[in-house]
């Protein structure tokens, strides 16, 4: 009987050990800024912020972006620290390459009102963002199953 219980515990331990969950960072905000939809006019885009659910999930393999009910997923090709405060992720969707930049505002300004800013642009054109999310006050580490 002891042998059977020991074997069952060992097998349970092995099956649990084999189930590793991927971790990611979830960034949450209250609005996003659509530059492309406002002809890259920064002032107009800021006046027309989109107030809806905003979640950006970054894992080692992909980035999932949720604006309202629209969900987009991008595969990460590479991640490169641009500076101590900025990480650039080269991503691809539908054979088009983009750059998603995550900026840690607390490194730039320790008493910043918000913690992160994320911008999204075509690869090689980071001066002209397609969209951005500023004033990200909440981020959390999450397990992905």
Coordinates of N, CA and C in Angstrom, one line a residue:
X1 N 0.8 -1.2 0.0 CA 0.0 0.0 0.0 C 0.9 1.3 0.0
X2 N 1.9 1.3 0.8 CA 2.8 2.4 0.9 C 3.5 2.6 -0.5
X3 N 3.9 1.5 -1.1 CA 4.5 1.6 -2.4 C 3.5 2.3 -3.5
X4 N 2.3 1.9 -3.4 CA 1.3 2.4 -4.3 C 1.1 3.9 -4.1
X5 N 1.0 4.3 -2.8 CA 0.9 5.8 -2.5 C 2.1 6.5 -2.9
X6 N 3.3 6.0 -2.7 CA 4.5 6.6 -3.1 C 4.6 6.8 -4.6
X7 N 4.2 5.8 -5.3 CA 4.2 5.8 -6.8 C 3.2 6.9 -7.3
X8 N 2.0 6.9 -6.7 CA 1.0 7.9 -7.1 C 1.5 9.3 -6.8
X9 N 2.1 9.6 -5.7 CA 2.7 10.9 -5.4 C 3.8 11.3 -6.3
X10 N 4.6 10.3 -6.7 CA 5.7 10.6 -7.6 C 5.2 10.9 -9.0
X11 N 4.2 10.2 -9.4 CA 3.6 10.4 -10.8 C 2.9 11.8 -10.8
X12 N 2.2 12.1 -9.7 CA 1.5 13.4 -9.6 C 2.5 14.5 -9.7
X13 N 3.6 14.4 -8.9 CA 4.7 15.4 -9.0 C 5.3 15.5 -10.3
X14 N 5.5 14.4 -11.1 CA 6.0 14.5 -12.4 C 5.1 15.2 -13.4
X15 N 3.8 14.9 -13.3 CA 2.9 15.5 -14.2 C 2.7 17.0 -13.9
X16 N 2.8 17.4 -12.6 CA 2.7 18.8 -12.3 C 4.0 19.5 -12.7
X17 N 5.1 18.9 -12.6 CA 6.4 19.5 -13.0 C 6.5 19.7 -14.5
X18 N 5.8 18.8 -15.3 CA 5.8 19.0 -16.7 C 4.9 20.1 -17.2
X19 N 4.0 20.6 -16.3 CA 3.1 21.6 -16.7 C 3.6 23.0 -16.3
X20 N 4.4 23.6 -17.1 CA 4.9 24.9 -16.8 C 4.1 25.9 -17.5
X21 N 3.8 27.0 -16.8 CA 3.0 28.0 -17.5 C 3.9 29.2 -17.8
X22 N 3.6 29.8 -19.0 CA 4.4 30.9 -19.4 C 3.9 32.1 -18.7
X23 N 4.8 33.0 -18.4 CA 4.5 34.3 -17.7 C 4.5 35.4 -18.7
X24 N 3.8 36.5 -18.3 CA 3.7 37.6 -19.1 C 3.4 38.9 -18.2
X25 N 3.5 40.0 -18.9 CA 3.1 41.3 -18.2 C 1.9 41.8 -18.9
X26 N 0.9 42.2 -18.1 CA -0.3 42.7 -18.6 C -0.3 44.2 -18.2
X27 N -0.4 45.1 -19.2 CA -0.5 46.5 -19.0 C -2.0 46.9 -19.2
X28 N -2.5 47.7 -18.3 CA -3.9 48.1 -18.3 C -4.0 49.6 -18.3
X29 N -4.9 50.2 -19.2 CA -5.1 51.6 -19.3 C -6.6 51.9 -19.6
X30 N -6.9 53.2 -19.5 CA -8.3 53.6 -19.7 C -8.6 54.1 -21.1
X31 N -7.5 54.4 -21.9 CA -7.7 55.0 -23.2 C -6.5 54.7 -24.1
X32 N -6.7 54.9 -25.4 CA -5.6 54.8 -26.3 C -5.7 55.9 -27.4
X33 N -4.6 56.1 -28.1 CA -4.5 57.3 -29.0 C -4.3 56.7 -30.4
X34 N -5.2 57.0 -31.3 CA -5.2 56.5 -32.7 C -4.6 57.6 -33.6
X35 N -3.3 57.5 -33.9 CA -2.6 58.5 -34.8 C -3.0 58.2 -36.2
X36 N -3.0 57.0 -36.6 CA -3.3 56.6 -38.0 C -4.7 57.1 -38.4
X37 N -5.7 56.9 -37.6 CA -7.0 57.3 -37.8 C -7.2 58.9 -37.8
X38 N -6.2 59.6 -37.3 CA -6.3 61.0 -37.3 C -5.2 61.7 -38.2
X39 N -4.8 61.0 -39.2 CA -3.8 61.4 -40.2 C -2.5 61.8 -39.6
X40 N -2.1 61.1 -38.6 CA -0.8 61.4 -37.8 C -0.8 62.8 -37.3
X41 N -1.9 63.4 -37.0 CA -2.0 64.7 -36.4 C -2.0 64.5 -34.9
X42 N -0.9 64.8 -34.2 CA -0.8 64.5 -32.8 C -1.8 65.3 -32.0
X43 N -2.0 66.5 -32.2 CA -3.0 67.3 -31.5 C -4.4 66.8 -31.7
X44 N -4.8 66.5 -32.9 CA -6.1 66.0 -33.2 C -6.3 64.6 -32.5
X45 N -5.2 63.8 -32.6 CA -5.3 62.4 -32.0 C -5.5 62.5 -30.5
X46 N -4.8 63.5 -29.8 CA -4.9 63.6 -28.4 C -6.3 64.1 -28.0
X47 N -6.9 64.9 -28.8 CA -8.3 65.4 -28.5 C -9.3 64.3 -28.7
X48 N -9.0 63.3 -29.6 CA -9.9 62.2 -29.9 C -9.5 60.9 -29.3
X49 N -9.0 60.9 -28.1 CA -8.6 59.7 -27.4 C -9.8 58.7 -27.4
X50 N -9.5 57.4 -27.5 CA -10.5 56.4 -27.5 C -10.6 55.8 -26.0
X51 N -11.7 56.2 -25.4 CA -11.9 55.7 -24.0 C -12.6 54.4 -24.0
X52 N -11.9 53.3 -23.9 CA -12.4 52.0 -23.8 C -11.4 51.0 -23.2
X53 N -11.8 49.8 -23.0 CA -10.9 48.8 -22.4 C -9.6 48.7 -23.1
X54 N -8.5 48.8 -22.4 CA -7.2 48.7 -23.1 C -6.3 47.7 -22.2
X55 N -5.9 46.6 -22.9 CA -5.0 45.7 -22.3 C -4.0 45.3 -23.3
X56 N -2.7 45.3 -22.8 CA -1.6 44.8 -23.6 C -0.9 43.8 -22.9
X57 N -0.9 42.6 -23.4 CA -0.2 41.4 -22.8 C 1.1 41.1 -23.5
X58 N 2.2 41.2 -22.8 CA 3.5 40.9 -23.4 C 4.1 39.6 -22.8
X59 N 4.4 38.6 -23.6 CA 5.0 37.4 -23.1 C 6.4 37.4 -23.9
X60 N 7.1 36.3 -23.7 CA 8.4 36.1 -24.4 C 8.1 35.8 -25.9
X61 N 7.0 35.3 -26.2 CA 6.7 34.9 -27.6 C 5.8 35.8 -28.4
X62 N 4.8 36.4 -27.7 CA 3.8 37.2 -28.5 C 3.4 38.4 -27.6
X63 N 2.7 39.3 -28.3 CA 2.0 40.5 -27.7 C 0.6 40.5 -28.2
X64 N -0.3 40.5 -27.2 CA -1.7 40.6 -27.5 C -2.3 41.9 -27.1
X65 N -2.9 42.6 -28.0 CA -3.4 44.0 -27.8 C -4.9 43.9 -27.8
X66 N -5.6 44.5 -26.8 CA -7.0 44.6 -26.8 C -7.4 46.0 -26.6
X67 N -8.2 46.5 -27.6 CA -8.8 47.8 -27.6 C -10.3 47.6 -27.7
X68 N -11.0 47.8 -26.6 CA -12.5 47.5 -26.6 C -12.7 46.1 -26.8
X69 N -13.4 45.7 -27.9 CA -13.6 44.3 -28.3 C -12.7 43.8 -29.3
X70 N -11.8 44.7 -29.9 CA -10.9 44.3 -31.0 C -9.6 43.8 -30.3
X71 N -9.2 42.5 -30.7 CA -8.0 41.9 -30.2 C -7.1 41.6 -31.4
X72 N -5.8 42.0 -31.2 CA -4.8 41.7 -32.2 C -3.7 41.0 -31.5
X73 N -3.1 40.0 -32.2 CA -1.9 39.3 -31.7 C -0.8 39.4 -32.6
X74 N 0.4 39.7 -32.1 CA 1.6 39.8 -32.8 C 2.7 38.9 -32.3
X75 N 3.4 38.2 -33.2 CA 4.5 37.3 -32.8 C 5.8 38.1 -32.7
X76 N 6.5 37.9 -31.6 CA 7.7 38.7 -31.3 C 8.9 38.0 -32.1
X77 N 9.5 38.8 -33.0 CA 10.7 38.3 -33.7 C 12.0 38.5 -32.8
X78 N 12.0 39.7 -32.2 CA 13.2 40.0 -31.3 C 12.8 41.1 -30.4
X79 N 13.5 41.2 -29.3 CA 13.3 42.3 -28.3 C 14.7 42.9 -28.0
X80 N 14.8 44.2 -28.1 CA 16.1 44.9 -28.0 C 15.9 46.0 -27.0
X81 N 16.7 46.1 -26.0 CA 16.7 47.3 -25.1 C 17.3 48.4 -25.9
X82 N 16.5 49.5 -26.0 CA 16.9 50.7 -26.7 C 17.7 51.6 -25.7
X83 N 17.3 51.5 -24.5 CA 17.9 52.2 -23.4 C 17.5 51.6 -22.1
X84 N 17.9 52.1 -21.0 CA 17.5 51.5 -19.7 C 16.0 51.6 -19.5
X85 N 15.4 52.6 -20.1 CA 14.0 52.9 -19.9 C 13.1 52.4 -21.0
X86 N 13.7 51.9 -22.1 CA 12.9 51.6 -23.3 C 13.3 50.2 -23.9
X87 N 12.2 49.4 -24.1 CA 12.4 48.1 -24.7 C 11.7 48.1 -26.1
X88 N 12.4 47.8 -27.2 CA 11.7 47.8 -28.5 C 11.5 46.3 -28.8
X89 N 10.3 45.9 -29.2 CA 10.0 44.6 -29.6 C 9.6 44.6 -31.1
X90 N 10.4 43.9 -31.9 CA 10.1 43.8 -33.3 C 9.1 42.6 -33.5
X91 N 7.9 43.0 -34.0 CA 6.8 42.0 -34.0 C 6.3 41.9 -35.5
X92 N 5.6 40.8 -35.8 CA 5.0 40.6 -37.1 C 3.6 40.1 -37.0
X93 N 2.8 40.6 -38.0 CA 1.4 40.2 -38.1 C 1.1 40.3 -39.6
X94 N 0.5 39.3 -40.2 CA 0.1 39.3 -41.6 C 1.3 39.7 -42.5
X95 N 2.5 39.1 -42.1 CA 3.8 39.4 -42.9 C 4.2 40.9 -42.9
X96 N 3.6 41.7 -42.0 CA 4.1 43.1 -41.9 C 4.8 43.2 -40.6
X97 N 6.0 43.9 -40.6 CA 6.7 44.0 -39.4 C 6.5 45.4 -38.7
X98 N 6.4 45.4 -37.4 CA 6.1 46.5 -36.6 C 7.1 46.6 -35.5
X99 N 7.2 47.8 -34.8 CA 7.9 47.9 -33.6 C 7.0 48.4 -32.5
X100 N 7.0 47.7 -31.4 CA 6.2 48.1 -30.2 C 7.3 48.5 -29.2
X101 N 7.2 49.7 -28.7 CA 8.1 50.2 -27.7 C 7.4 50.4 -26.4
X102 N 8.1 49.8 -25.3 CA 7.6 49.9 -24.0 C 8.5 50.8 -23.2
X103 N 8.0 51.9 -22.7 CA 8.9 52.9 -22.0 C 8.5 52.9 -20.5
X104 N 9.5 52.7 -19.7 CA 9.2 52.7 -18.2 C 9.5 54.2 -17.8
X105 N 8.4 54.9 -17.6 CA 8.4 56.3 -17.2 C 9.0 56.5 -15.8
X106 N 9.0 55.5 -14.9 CA 9.5 55.7 -13.6 C 11.0 55.8 -13.6
X107 N 11.7 55.3 -14.7 CA 13.1 55.4 -14.8 C 13.5 56.8 -15.3
X108 N 12.7 57.3 -16.2 CA 12.9 58.7 -16.7 C 12.6 59.7 -15.7
X109 N 11.4 59.6 -15.0 CA 11.0 60.5 -14.0 C 10.4 59.7 -12.8
X110 N 11.2 59.5 -11.8 CA 10.7 58.7 -10.7 C 9.4 59.0 -10.0
X111 N 9.0 60.3 -10.1 CA 7.7 60.7 -9.5 C 6.6 60.8 -10.6
X112 N 6.8 60.1 -11.7 CA 5.8 60.2 -12.8 C 4.4 59.8 -12.3
X113 N 3.4 60.5 -12.9 CA 2.0 60.2 -12.6 C 1.6 58.8 -13.1
X114 N 2.2 58.3 -14.2 CA 1.9 57.0 -14.7 C 3.2 56.2 -14.9
X115 N 3.1 54.9 -15.0 CA 4.3 54.1 -15.0 C 4.9 53.7 -16.3
X116 N 4.0 53.5 -17.3 CA 4.5 53.0 -18.6 C 3.8 53.8 -19.8
X117 N 4.4 53.8 -20.9 CA 3.9 54.3 -22.1 C 4.3 53.3 -23.2
X118 N 3.4 53.0 -24.1 CA 3.6 52.0 -25.2 C 3.2 52.7 -26.5
X119 N 4.1 52.6 -27.5 CA 3.8 53.1 -28.8 C 4.0 51.9 -29.8
X120 N 3.3 52.0 -30.9 CA 3.3 51.0 -32.0 C 3.4 51.7 -33.3
X121 N 4.4 51.2 -34.1 CA 4.7 51.8 -35.4 C 5.2 50.8 -36.4
X122 N 5.2 51.1 -37.7 CA 5.8 50.2 -38.7 C 7.3 50.2 -38.4
X123 N 7.9 49.0 -38.6 CA 9.3 48.9 -38.3 C 10.1 49.9 -39.2
X124 N 11.0 50.5 -38.5 CA 11.9 51.5 -39.2 C 11.3 52.9 -39.2
X125 N 10.0 53.1 -38.7 CA 9.4 54.4 -38.7 C 8.8 54.8 -37.3
X126 N 9.7 54.7 -36.3 CA 9.2 54.9 -34.9 C 8.8 56.3 -34.7
X127 N 9.2 57.3 -35.6 CA 8.8 58.7 -35.4 C 7.3 58.9 -35.7
X128 N 6.7 58.0 -36.5 CA 5.3 58.1 -36.9 C 4.5 56.9 -36.3
X129 N 4.0 57.0 -35.1 CA 3.3 55.9 -34.4 C 2.0 55.7 -35.1
X130 N 1.5 54.5 -35.1 CA 0.2 54.1 -35.6 C -0.8 54.3 -34.4
X131 N -0.4 53.9 -33.2 CA -1.2 54.2 -32.0 C -0.2 54.2 -30.8
X132 N -0.7 54.7 -29.7 CA 0.0 54.7 -28.5 C -0.9 54.6 -27.3
X133 N -0.4 54.1 -26.2 CA -1.1 54.1 -25.0 C -0.3 54.8 -23.9
X134 N -0.7 55.9 -23.4 CA 0.0 56.6 -22.4 C -0.7 56.5 -21.1
X135 N -0.2 56.9 -20.1 CA -0.8 56.9 -18.7 C -1.2 55.5 -18.3
X136 N -0.3 54.6 -18.5 CA -0.6 53.2 -18.0 C -0.2 53.2 -16.5
X137 N -1.2 53.1 -15.7 CA -0.9 53.2 -14.2 C -0.9 51.8 -13.6
X138 N -1.3 50.8 -14.4 CA -1.4 49.5 -13.8 C -0.7 48.5 -14.7
X139 N 0.2 47.6 -14.1 CA 0.7 46.5 -14.8 C 0.8 45.4 -13.8
X140 N 0.7 44.2 -14.3 CA 0.9 43.0 -13.4 C 1.4 41.8 -14.1
X141 N 2.2 41.0 -13.3 CA 2.7 39.8 -13.9 C 1.6 38.7 -13.8
X142 N 1.4 38.0 -14.9 CA 0.3 37.0 -15.0 C 0.9 35.7 -15.6
X143 N 0.2 34.6 -15.3 CA 0.5 33.3 -15.8 C -0.4 33.0 -17.0
X144 N 0.2 32.5 -18.1 CA -0.5 32.2 -19.3 C -0.6 30.7 -19.4
X145 N -1.8 30.1 -19.6 CA -1.9 28.7 -19.7 C -1.8 28.2 -21.1

